[in-house]
Coordinates of C-alpha atoms in Angstrom, one line a residue:
Chain A
M1 CA -67.7 -47.2 -23.7
R2 CA -70.7 -45.2 -24.5
V3 CA -71.2 -42.0 -22.3
G4 CA -73.9 -39.5 -22.1
L5 CA -75.1 -36.2 -20.6
A6 CA -78.1 -35.2 -19.7
Q7 CA -78.3 -31.7 -20.6
M8 CA -81.7 -31.2 -18.5
R9 CA -83.9 -28.3 -17.0
P10 CA -84.6 -29.2 -13.4
A11 CA -87.6 -27.3 -11.6
L12 CA -86.5 -25.1 -9.0
G13 CA -87.0 -26.6 -5.2
D14 CA -89.3 -29.7 -6.6
I15 CA -87.5 -33.1 -5.9
Q16 CA -90.7 -35.2 -6.7
R17 CA -90.7 -33.6 -10.3
N18 CA -87.2 -33.9 -10.7
Y19 CA -86.7 -37.3 -9.3
H20 CA -89.4 -38.2 -12.4
L21 CA -87.4 -36.0 -15.0
H22 CA -84.2 -38.3 -14.0
L23 CA -86.1 -41.4 -14.5
D24 CA -87.2 -40.1 -17.9
W25 CA -83.9 -39.4 -18.7
I26 CA -82.4 -42.3 -17.6
K27 CA -84.9 -44.4 -19.6
K28 CA -83.5 -42.3 -22.7
A29 CA -80.1 -42.8 -21.8
K30 CA -80.9 -46.6 -21.6
Q31 CA -82.7 -46.8 -24.9
N32 CA -79.6 -45.3 -26.6
Q33 CA -77.2 -47.8 -24.9
V34 CA -75.3 -45.2 -22.7
E35 CA -73.5 -46.8 -19.9
L36 CA -72.5 -43.8 -17.8
L37 CA -75.0 -41.2 -17.7
L38 CA -73.9 -37.6 -16.0
F39 CA -76.4 -35.0 -15.0
P40 CA -75.8 -31.2 -14.1
E41 CA -75.3 -29.9 -10.7
L42 CA -77.9 -29.8 -8.3
S43 CA -80.0 -32.0 -10.8
L44 CA -82.7 -33.1 -8.3
T45 CA -83.2 -29.3 -6.8
G46 CA -82.2 -26.7 -9.0
Y47 CA -79.6 -24.0 -8.7
H48 CA -80.7 -20.6 -6.9
L49 CA -82.4 -22.5 -4.2
L50 CA -81.8 -19.6 -1.4
D51 CA -83.7 -20.8 1.6
L52 CA -85.2 -23.7 -0.1
T53 CA -81.8 -25.1 0.6
Y54 CA -82.8 -25.9 4.1
D55 CA -85.7 -28.0 3.3
L56 CA -84.7 -29.8 0.2
G57 CA -81.4 -31.1 2.3
R58 CA -81.5 -35.1 2.0
S59 CA -79.0 -37.6 3.9
V60 CA -77.8 -40.5 1.4
H61 CA -80.0 -42.7 3.6
S62 CA -83.3 -40.8 2.4
Q63 CA -86.0 -42.6 0.6
E64 CA -85.6 -40.7 -2.6
I65 CA -81.8 -41.1 -2.6
K66 CA -81.9 -44.6 -2.0
E67 CA -84.4 -45.2 -4.9
L68 CA -82.7 -42.9 -7.5
V69 CA -79.7 -45.2 -6.6
T70 CA -81.4 -48.6 -7.8
Y71 CA -82.2 -47.2 -11.2
S72 CA -78.2 -47.5 -11.3
K73 CA -78.7 -51.2 -12.4
D74 CA -78.0 -51.3 -16.1
L75 CA -76.3 -47.8 -16.4
D76 CA -73.9 -46.0 -14.0
I77 CA -75.5 -42.7 -13.0
V78 CA -74.2 -39.5 -11.3
F79 CA -76.8 -36.9 -10.2
G80 CA -76.7 -33.9 -8.1
F81 CA -78.6 -33.0 -4.9
V82 CA -78.4 -31.1 -1.7
E83 CA -76.7 -33.7 0.9
L84 CA -77.6 -33.2 4.7
S85 CA -75.1 -34.6 6.6
E86 CA -75.3 -36.6 10.0
D87 CA -73.9 -33.6 11.5
H88 CA -76.5 -31.3 10.0
V89 CA -74.3 -29.8 7.4
L90 CA -75.7 -28.9 3.9
Y91 CA -73.8 -29.7 0.7
N92 CA -73.8 -29.1 -2.6
S93 CA -73.3 -32.9 -3.6
T94 CA -72.6 -35.1 -6.4
L95 CA -73.5 -38.7 -6.0
Y96 CA -72.0 -41.7 -8.4
A97 CA -74.0 -45.1 -8.3
S98 CA -73.6 -48.3 -10.1
N99 CA -75.2 -51.3 -9.6
G100 CA -77.5 -50.2 -7.5
E101 CA -75.1 -49.0 -4.8
I102 CA -73.7 -45.6 -4.0
V103 CA -69.7 -45.7 -5.3
H104 CA -68.6 -42.1 -4.3
I105 CA -70.0 -38.4 -3.2
H106 CA -68.3 -35.5 -3.9
R107 CA -69.2 -32.4 -1.9
K108 CA -68.3 -29.2 -3.8
V109 CA -65.3 -27.6 -2.4
Y110 CA -65.3 -24.1 -4.3
L111 CA -68.5 -22.5 -3.4
P112 CA -68.6 -19.5 -5.5
T113 CA -70.0 -16.5 -3.5
Y114 CA -69.7 -13.5 -5.2
G115 CA -71.3 -11.8 -8.0
M116 CA -74.5 -13.3 -8.7
F117 CA -73.5 -16.5 -6.5
D118 CA -74.3 -17.1 -3.1
E119 CA -73.2 -20.8 -2.3
G120 CA -71.2 -20.1 0.6
R121 CA -74.2 -18.6 2.7
Y122 CA -75.9 -22.0 2.5
F123 CA -73.5 -24.9 1.9
G124 CA -70.7 -26.2 3.7
R125 CA -67.2 -26.7 2.1
G126 CA -66.3 -29.9 0.7
E127 CA -62.9 -31.2 2.3
V128 CA -61.9 -33.8 0.0
I129 CA -61.0 -34.4 -3.6
R130 CA -60.5 -37.8 -4.4
S131 CA -60.5 -40.2 -7.1
F132 CA -62.6 -43.5 -7.1
P133 CA -62.6 -46.8 -8.8
T134 CA -65.5 -47.6 -11.2
R135 CA -66.1 -50.3 -13.6
F136 CA -64.5 -48.0 -16.4
G137 CA -61.6 -47.0 -14.6
Q138 CA -60.8 -44.6 -11.8
M139 CA -62.7 -41.7 -12.2
G140 CA -62.8 -38.1 -10.2
I141 CA -65.6 -35.3 -9.8
L142 CA -65.3 -31.8 -9.8
I143 CA -68.5 -29.7 -9.4
C144 CA -68.6 -26.5 -11.6
E145 CA -66.3 -24.0 -9.9
D146 CA -64.1 -26.5 -8.6
M147 CA -63.0 -27.2 -12.1
W148 CA -61.7 -23.5 -12.0
H149 CA -59.1 -23.8 -9.4
P150 CA -56.0 -25.8 -11.1
S151 CA -55.4 -27.5 -8.0
A152 CA -58.4 -29.8 -8.3
P153 CA -57.6 -31.5 -11.7
F154 CA -54.2 -31.6 -10.6
L155 CA -55.1 -33.6 -7.0
L156 CA -57.5 -35.7 -9.5
A157 CA -54.8 -36.7 -11.8
Q158 CA -52.2 -37.5 -9.5
D159 CA -54.7 -39.8 -7.9
K160 CA -55.0 -41.5 -11.0
A161 CA -58.2 -40.5 -12.4
Q162 CA -58.6 -41.1 -16.0
F163 CA -61.9 -39.5 -15.9
I164 CA -63.2 -36.2 -14.5
L165 CA -67.1 -35.7 -14.3
V166 CA -67.7 -32.0 -14.2
P167 CA -71.5 -31.5 -13.4
S168 CA -72.2 -27.8 -13.7
N169 CA -75.0 -24.7 -13.6
S170 CA -73.0 -22.3 -15.6
P171 CA -75.4 -19.0 -16.3
A172 CA -75.7 -17.4 -19.4
R173 CA -74.4 -13.7 -18.6
S174 CA -72.0 -11.2 -19.6
L175 CA -73.0 -11.3 -23.3
D176 CA -71.0 -9.5 -25.9
Q177 CA -70.6 -9.3 -29.6
S178 CA -69.4 -13.0 -29.9
E179 CA -70.2 -15.0 -26.9
I180 CA -71.7 -15.4 -23.4
G181 CA -68.6 -14.4 -20.7
S182 CA -67.1 -17.5 -19.6
Q183 CA -68.2 -19.7 -22.2
S184 CA -64.9 -20.0 -24.2
F185 CA -63.3 -20.0 -21.1
W186 CA -64.9 -22.9 -19.8
Y187 CA -64.2 -24.9 -23.4
A188 CA -60.0 -23.8 -23.0
N189 CA -60.2 -25.0 -19.5
L190 CA -61.7 -28.1 -20.1
E191 CA -59.4 -28.8 -23.2
N192 CA -56.1 -27.4 -21.4
Q193 CA -57.1 -29.5 -18.3
A194 CA -57.7 -32.8 -20.6
A195 CA -54.6 -32.3 -22.5
L196 CA -52.3 -31.5 -19.5
N197 CA -53.7 -34.2 -17.2
S198 CA -54.1 -36.9 -20.2
L199 CA -57.8 -37.8 -19.1
F200 CA -61.3 -37.5 -20.3
I201 CA -63.7 -34.6 -19.1
L202 CA -67.4 -35.0 -19.2
F203 CA -68.7 -31.3 -19.0
C204 CA -72.7 -31.4 -18.1
N205 CA -74.0 -27.9 -18.0
R206 CA -77.8 -27.3 -17.5
V207 CA -80.2 -25.3 -19.7
G208 CA -83.6 -23.6 -18.3
T209 CA -84.3 -20.2 -16.6
E210 CA -84.3 -19.2 -12.8
D211 CA -86.0 -15.7 -12.0
G212 CA -84.5 -14.8 -15.5
I213 CA -81.1 -16.1 -15.2
S214 CA -80.5 -18.8 -17.8
F215 CA -78.0 -21.5 -18.1
F216 CA -76.1 -21.9 -21.1
G217 CA -75.9 -26.1 -21.7
G218 CA -73.6 -26.4 -24.4
S219 CA -72.3 -29.7 -22.7
S220 CA -69.0 -31.1 -23.8
I221 CA -66.9 -34.3 -24.0
V222 CA -63.2 -33.8 -24.3
N223 CA -60.6 -36.6 -24.8
P224 CA -56.8 -36.8 -23.2
Y225 CA -55.4 -35.2 -25.9
G226 CA -57.7 -32.1 -25.3
D227 CA -59.8 -32.6 -28.5
E228 CA -63.7 -31.9 -28.1
L229 CA -65.3 -35.0 -29.0
V230 CA -68.9 -33.7 -29.2
R231 CA -70.9 -30.4 -27.8
A232 CA -74.5 -30.0 -27.1
N233 CA -76.9 -27.3 -28.3
M234 CA -77.0 -24.1 -26.3
L235 CA -79.9 -23.4 -24.2
E236 CA -81.7 -26.6 -25.0
E237 CA -82.2 -29.9 -23.4
Q238 CA -80.5 -32.6 -25.0
L239 CA -79.1 -36.1 -24.2
L240 CA -75.5 -35.5 -25.6
Y241 CA -73.8 -39.2 -25.8
T242 CA -70.7 -40.6 -27.7
D243 CA -68.5 -43.4 -27.8
I244 CA -64.9 -43.1 -26.1
D245 CA -62.0 -45.2 -26.3
L246 CA -60.6 -45.8 -23.2
D247 CA -57.0 -46.9 -24.6
E248 CA -56.6 -43.3 -25.4
V249 CA -55.6 -42.3 -21.9
R250 CA -52.8 -44.9 -22.4
R251 CA -51.6 -44.0 -25.7
A252 CA -51.8 -40.1 -24.7
R253 CA -49.8 -40.7 -21.4
L254 CA -47.2 -42.7 -23.3
E255 CA -47.1 -40.0 -25.9
T256 CA -46.9 -37.1 -23.6
P257 CA -45.6 -38.2 -20.4
L258 CA -46.7 -35.2 -18.3
L259 CA -47.9 -37.0 -15.4
R260 CA -45.0 -39.5 -15.5
D261 CA -42.7 -36.6 -14.8
E262 CA -44.7 -34.7 -12.4
N263 CA -42.3 -34.2 -9.4
L264 CA -45.1 -34.5 -6.7
D265 CA -42.1 -34.0 -3.7
L266 CA -41.0 -30.8 -5.1
T267 CA -44.6 -29.5 -5.3
I268 CA -45.4 -30.9 -1.9
R269 CA -42.1 -29.1 -0.6
E270 CA -42.7 -26.0 -2.2
L271 CA -46.3 -26.0 -1.1
N272 CA -45.4 -26.3 2.4
R273 CA -42.7 -23.9 2.4
I274 CA -45.5 -21.2 1.0
R275 CA -47.7 -22.3 3.6
Q276 CA -44.9 -22.0 6.4
N277 CA -44.2 -18.2 5.0
R278 CA -47.8 -17.3 5.0
L279 CA -48.2 -18.3 8.6
E280 CA -45.0 -16.6 9.7
Q281 CA -45.9 -13.6 8.0
K282 CA -46.7 -10.7 10.5
R283 CA -50.2 -9.5 10.0
W284 CA -49.8 -5.7 9.4
T285 CA -46.8 -5.3 7.3
Chain B
M1 CA -74.2 6.8 -44.9
V2 CA -73.4 5.5 -41.1
S3 CA -76.3 5.6 -39.1
K4 CA -75.8 7.1 -35.4
L5 CA -76.3 3.7 -34.1
E6 CA -73.4 2.4 -36.3
E7 CA -71.4 5.4 -35.3
Q8 CA -72.1 4.4 -31.6
L9 CA -71.0 0.6 -32.0
Q10 CA -67.8 1.8 -33.8
M11 CA -67.0 4.2 -31.0
A12 CA -68.4 1.7 -28.4
P13 CA -67.8 -2.0 -29.6
Y14 CA -68.0 -3.4 -26.0
L15 CA -71.9 -2.3 -26.0
A16 CA -72.4 -4.5 -29.3
L17 CA -74.1 -7.9 -28.8
D18 CA -74.3 -11.2 -30.5
S19 CA -77.8 -10.3 -32.0
P20 CA -79.2 -13.8 -32.7
L21 CA -77.8 -15.2 -29.3
A22 CA -79.4 -12.2 -27.2
I23 CA -82.4 -12.5 -28.9
S24 CA -82.5 -16.4 -28.3
I25 CA -81.4 -16.1 -24.6
L26 CA -84.4 -13.2 -23.9
T27 CA -87.1 -15.4 -25.9
S28 CA -86.3 -18.7 -24.3
A29 CA -86.0 -17.4 -20.9
L30 CA -89.2 -15.0 -21.8
K31 CA -91.2 -18.1 -22.8
E32 CA -90.2 -20.5 -20.0
E33 CA -90.7 -17.7 -17.2
V34 CA -94.4 -17.2 -18.4
E35 CA -95.2 -20.8 -19.4
K36 CA -94.0 -22.3 -16.2
A37 CA -96.1 -19.7 -14.0
G38 CA -99.1 -21.6 -16.0
F39 CA -99.9 -18.7 -18.8
H40 CA -99.6 -18.9 -22.6
K41 CA -100.2 -15.4 -23.2
V42 CA -98.8 -12.0 -22.6
V43 CA -100.0 -8.6 -22.8
L44 CA -98.2 -5.2 -23.3
G45 CA -98.5 -1.6 -23.5
L46 CA -97.4 -0.4 -27.1
S47 CA -96.8 3.4 -27.2
G48 CA -95.2 3.7 -30.9
G49 CA -91.6 3.6 -29.3
I50 CA -88.7 1.8 -29.6
D51 CA -88.9 -0.1 -26.3
S52 CA -92.3 -1.4 -26.4
A53 CA -91.8 -2.4 -30.0
L54 CA -88.9 -4.6 -29.4
S55 CA -90.9 -6.0 -26.2
L56 CA -93.6 -6.7 -28.7
Y57 CA -91.5 -8.4 -31.6
L58 CA -89.5 -10.6 -28.7
A59 CA -93.0 -11.7 -27.2
V60 CA -94.0 -12.5 -30.9
Q61 CA -90.9 -14.7 -31.2
A62 CA -91.4 -16.4 -28.0
F63 CA -95.2 -17.1 -28.1
G64 CA -96.4 -16.4 -31.6
K65 CA -98.7 -13.8 -32.6
D66 CA -101.8 -15.3 -31.5
N67 CA -100.8 -15.0 -28.1
V68 CA -99.7 -11.6 -27.8
I69 CA -102.1 -8.8 -26.9
A70 CA -100.9 -5.0 -27.6
V71 CA -102.7 -2.4 -25.9
C72 CA -102.5 1.4 -27.2
M73 CA -103.4 3.5 -24.3
P74 CA -103.3 7.2 -25.8
Y75 CA -104.0 10.4 -23.9
R76 CA -105.8 13.3 -26.3
T77 CA -102.4 15.0 -26.2
S78 CA -100.2 12.1 -27.4
S79 CA -98.8 12.7 -30.7
A80 CA -100.2 11.0 -33.7
S81 CA -97.2 9.7 -35.1
S82 CA -97.0 7.7 -31.9
L83 CA -100.3 5.9 -32.7
T84 CA -99.4 5.8 -36.4
D85 CA -96.3 3.9 -35.4
A86 CA -97.9 1.5 -32.8
Q87 CA -100.3 0.8 -35.8
K88 CA -97.4 -0.2 -38.0
V89 CA -95.9 -2.4 -35.5
I90 CA -99.1 -4.1 -35.0
L91 CA -100.1 -4.7 -38.5
D92 CA -96.2 -6.0 -39.2
T93 CA -96.5 -8.5 -36.3
G94 CA -99.8 -9.5 -36.8
V95 CA -100.9 -9.4 -33.2
Q96 CA -104.2 -8.8 -31.5
S97 CA -104.9 -5.4 -30.2
L98 CA -106.9 -2.8 -28.6
T99 CA -106.9 0.5 -28.0
V100 CA -108.2 2.5 -24.6
D101 CA -108.4 6.2 -24.6
I102 CA -107.1 7.2 -21.1
S103 CA -108.7 10.9 -21.5
P104 CA -111.8 10.5 -19.7
Q105 CA -110.3 8.8 -16.4
I106 CA -107.2 11.3 -16.5
D107 CA -109.3 14.5 -17.3
A108 CA -112.0 13.7 -14.7
Y109 CA -109.2 13.1 -11.8
F110 CA -107.2 16.2 -12.8
E111 CA -110.5 18.6 -13.0
L112 CA -110.4 17.7 -9.0
M113 CA -106.6 18.8 -9.0
P114 CA -106.2 22.1 -11.3
E115 CA -102.9 22.7 -9.7
A116 CA -101.3 19.5 -10.7
T117 CA -97.9 19.5 -12.5
P118 CA -96.6 17.8 -15.8
L119 CA -94.9 15.7 -13.4
R120 CA -98.0 14.5 -11.3
K121 CA -100.1 14.0 -14.7
G122 CA -97.3 12.1 -16.7
N123 CA -96.9 9.8 -13.7
K124 CA -100.7 9.6 -13.3
M125 CA -101.0 8.6 -17.0
A126 CA -98.4 5.9 -16.6
R127 CA -100.0 4.4 -13.5
E128 CA -103.5 4.6 -15.2
R129 CA -101.7 2.6 -18.0
M130 CA -100.4 0.0 -15.7
T131 CA -103.9 -0.4 -13.9
I132 CA -105.4 -1.1 -17.4
L133 CA -102.8 -3.6 -18.5
Y134 CA -103.4 -5.7 -15.3
D135 CA -106.9 -5.4 -15.7
L136 CA -106.5 -6.8 -19.3
S137 CA -103.9 -9.4 -17.7
A138 CA -106.7 -10.8 -15.4
H139 CA -109.2 -10.7 -18.4
Y140 CA -107.2 -12.5 -21.0
N141 CA -105.3 -14.6 -18.6
A142 CA -102.0 -13.2 -19.9
L143 CA -98.8 -11.9 -17.9
V144 CA -98.1 -8.3 -18.6
V145 CA -94.5 -8.0 -20.5
G146 CA -92.2 -4.8 -19.4
T147 CA -90.8 -2.5 -21.7
S148 CA -88.3 -0.5 -19.4
N149 CA -84.7 -0.8 -20.4
R150 CA -81.8 -0.9 -18.2
T151 CA -80.5 2.6 -19.3
E152 CA -84.0 3.9 -17.9
L153 CA -84.1 1.5 -14.6
L154 CA -80.6 2.9 -14.0
L155 CA -81.6 6.5 -14.4
G156 CA -84.7 6.0 -12.7
Y157 CA -86.3 7.5 -15.7
G158 CA -89.8 6.0 -15.5
T159 CA -92.8 5.9 -13.0
Q160 CA -92.7 3.6 -9.9
F161 CA -95.7 1.2 -10.3
G162 CA -96.3 2.9 -13.8
D163 CA -94.4 1.7 -16.9
A164 CA -91.9 0.2 -14.3
A165 CA -94.6 -2.5 -13.5
S166 CA -94.4 -5.8 -15.4
A167 CA -94.6 -9.7 -14.6
V168 CA -91.5 -10.2 -16.6
N169 CA -89.4 -7.7 -18.2
P170 CA -86.9 -8.8 -21.4
L171 CA -85.4 -5.2 -21.8
G172 CA -84.3 -4.4 -18.2
D173 CA -80.9 -5.9 -18.9
L174 CA -80.3 -3.8 -22.3
Y175 CA -78.5 -0.6 -22.7
K176 CA -80.5 1.6 -25.0
T177 CA -77.9 1.4 -27.3
Q178 CA -78.8 -2.4 -27.1
V179 CA -82.6 -2.1 -27.5
R180 CA -81.5 0.1 -30.6
Q181 CA -79.2 -2.8 -31.9
L182 CA -81.8 -5.6 -31.5
S183 CA -84.5 -3.4 -32.6
K184 CA -82.8 -3.1 -36.0
F185 CA -82.0 -6.6 -36.1
I186 CA -85.2 -8.0 -35.3
G187 CA -87.0 -5.5 -37.9
V188 CA -88.7 -2.8 -36.0
P189 CA -89.9 -0.2 -38.5
S190 CA -87.5 2.3 -39.3
S191 CA -89.3 5.2 -38.6
I192 CA -89.6 4.1 -35.0
L193 CA -85.5 3.4 -34.9
E194 CA -84.8 7.0 -35.9
K195 CA -87.3 9.0 -34.3
A196 CA -86.1 10.8 -30.6
P197 CA -87.3 9.0 -27.5
S198 CA -90.3 10.6 -25.9
A199 CA -92.5 9.6 -23.1
D200 CA -94.9 11.6 -25.2
L201 CA -96.4 13.3 -22.4
W202 CA -96.4 17.0 -23.7
E203 CA -96.0 18.1 -26.8
D204 CA -92.3 18.2 -28.3
Q205 CA -90.9 16.5 -25.0
T206 CA -87.9 14.1 -25.6
D207 CA -86.2 11.9 -23.1
E208 CA -82.6 13.5 -24.2
K209 CA -84.0 17.4 -23.5
E210 CA -85.4 16.2 -20.2
L211 CA -82.5 14.1 -19.1
G212 CA -79.7 16.5 -20.5
F213 CA -77.3 14.1 -22.0
S214 CA -77.8 11.7 -25.0
Y215 CA -78.6 8.0 -24.4
Y216 CA -75.7 7.3 -26.5
D217 CA -73.4 9.1 -24.1
V218 CA -74.7 8.1 -20.9
D219 CA -74.7 4.1 -22.1
R220 CA -71.3 4.3 -22.6
F221 CA -70.7 6.1 -19.3
L222 CA -73.0 3.7 -17.6
Y223 CA -70.8 0.5 -19.0
H224 CA -67.7 2.2 -17.6
L225 CA -69.2 2.9 -14.4
L226 CA -71.0 -0.1 -13.6
D227 CA -69.6 -3.0 -16.0
K228 CA -66.1 -1.8 -15.7
R229 CA -66.3 -0.3 -12.0
L230 CA -64.1 2.6 -13.1
S231 CA -63.6 5.1 -10.1
R232 CA -64.5 8.6 -10.7
E233 CA -61.2 9.9 -11.5
Q234 CA -60.7 7.3 -13.9
L235 CA -64.0 8.0 -15.7
V236 CA -63.2 11.8 -16.2
Q237 CA -59.5 10.3 -17.5
Q238 CA -61.7 8.4 -20.0
G239 CA -63.3 11.9 -21.1
F240 CA -66.6 11.9 -19.2
S241 CA -67.5 15.5 -17.9
D242 CA -67.3 16.2 -14.4
T243 CA -71.1 17.2 -14.6
L244 CA -72.1 13.9 -16.2
V245 CA -70.2 11.7 -13.7
E246 CA -71.8 13.9 -10.9
Q247 CA -75.3 14.3 -12.5
V248 CA -75.5 10.4 -13.3
T249 CA -73.9 9.0 -10.3
K250 CA -76.6 10.8 -8.2
R251 CA -79.7 9.9 -10.4
I252 CA -78.5 6.3 -9.7
A253 CA -78.2 6.5 -6.0
R254 CA -81.5 8.5 -5.7
N255 CA -83.9 6.6 -7.5
Q256 CA -82.7 3.3 -6.1
Y257 CA -86.1 3.3 -4.1
K258 CA -87.9 2.4 -7.6
R259 CA -85.9 -0.8 -8.2
R260 CA -86.9 -2.2 -5.1
M261 CA -89.7 -3.4 -3.2
P262 CA -91.3 -1.3 -0.3
I263 CA -88.9 -1.1 2.8
I264 CA -90.2 -3.3 5.3
I265 CA -89.4 -2.4 9.2
K266 CA -88.0 -5.6 10.8
I267 CA -89.7 -7.1 13.9
S268 CA -89.5 -10.9 13.3
N269 CA -86.6 -13.2 12.7
R270 CA -87.6 -14.1 9.2
T271 CA -88.5 -11.0 7.4
V272 CA -90.1 -10.8 4.1
G273 CA -87.1 -9.9 1.5
V274 CA -84.5 -9.8 4.3
D275 CA -83.9 -13.2 5.7
F276 CA -87.0 -14.9 4.3
R277 CA -85.1 -15.5 0.6
Y278 CA -86.6 -17.6 -2.0
M279 CA -86.6 -16.8 -5.7
R280 CA -89.8 -15.9 -7.7
D281 CA -89.6 -19.1 -9.5
W282 CA -90.0 -21.2 -6.2
G283 CA -91.5 -24.6 -7.2
L284 CA -91.9 -23.7 -11.1

């Protein structure tokens, strides 16, 4: 199976332009026989939208989304957009399309709202973390910050995911003498989670600059043993693709049966106890 | 011999940057910000000092020497060595340059204001230079690249709407120590690297004399105050003097106005800058 990552540079707040960029990347991916193409977070809109968020929200039934989904006939595509729900809530969503149909939509759960991030001001919080079947096997989507909450990949693995797709908009910041801050944490996180849950992780991070804030790229694909298979360049647009062996999930899980041995009942029991304790705690102690 | 810069980076390794990576982020972002606004050229004021020299070298890496215009704007009391150093940079980079002597307009104005203080004169010169750069910006269809570093911006050591004005500023997130590190790496001539920083508004003026502390000391302090978020007590424990803590923290707060757009009195429910929020790169 050949998977591809579109390490692209979306224009800020220009859906039309980004729509055409998507078509270009899809075309390029097809020429390279890519069967699953992952775009970065909010690939159809750009990231620092602020008040543009209100104008850019699109229903899954909107013309733009429906048309883009039709391009998933020869390869599966996964792209990000501002979703306007039927009850008028805006979500930071990623959509999986295959064979001209919507297969799944993940609404970002963990919206960073600290430091340079302001997502909680504009977006509603997703309430579901769930895997879904695809023609390649069971998959899950976690958008950027979602991946920094270990419960999120844990849930997907328990829900039988064999792949986690991680579209991201991770900025180049806190530079020191060796690297961009958070960059090595990202790779350590991806490698650990892939190995602990014996699944493939596809991390697609954007590039480009919005008001002086650059996104570092460096997209990466990690196998179920936690080995990085390929990594894209920093700060440059690139179609990164590689062939992966789906049977590696089976082999990794037989070799190290962490998932088989996971005690779900214990986890649920203890979580319920913790939750109950928190509810019962006096407010002013 | 260990240079002062090397000494500082040994003492404060947390200020050191991965130079190639920093330069690659700065130049790629600079290029993208200028080009997506529809420009291909930039213009900047070159004083002969280290900050404008680094901005120029970065601009040359981003756009190529043929798309960068350096403007020297001396006043009659400007030191001769400043002009010589500016010329060195122009020769070394091969950029197009022009010199505009600002003495006639400055002197004409202050003939009417004989009581003006050096501060007023310095600010007026900085703003005169700004108006020239913005005029040339229109003439050459080139955006103005800024030259104010992070230390200066935080200390408010610059003229509002003067040297602080620009369209894009590649130095604004670099402490002075980091400006020196990158300048050395990128090949700024050594006479510029080694001389005492000065606004060159009057003879023998140096920034450090005027500020009352050295850039190296204040950079280490700013790092602990801002990047490490230490409390006043913790800063003193780190060895920073009470006077420095007091002086610098006051300066930062007092000069916040220079870092912001003018205050707008709120009347509507979508006030520019308050609840009308868009990035400048809107639609670019």
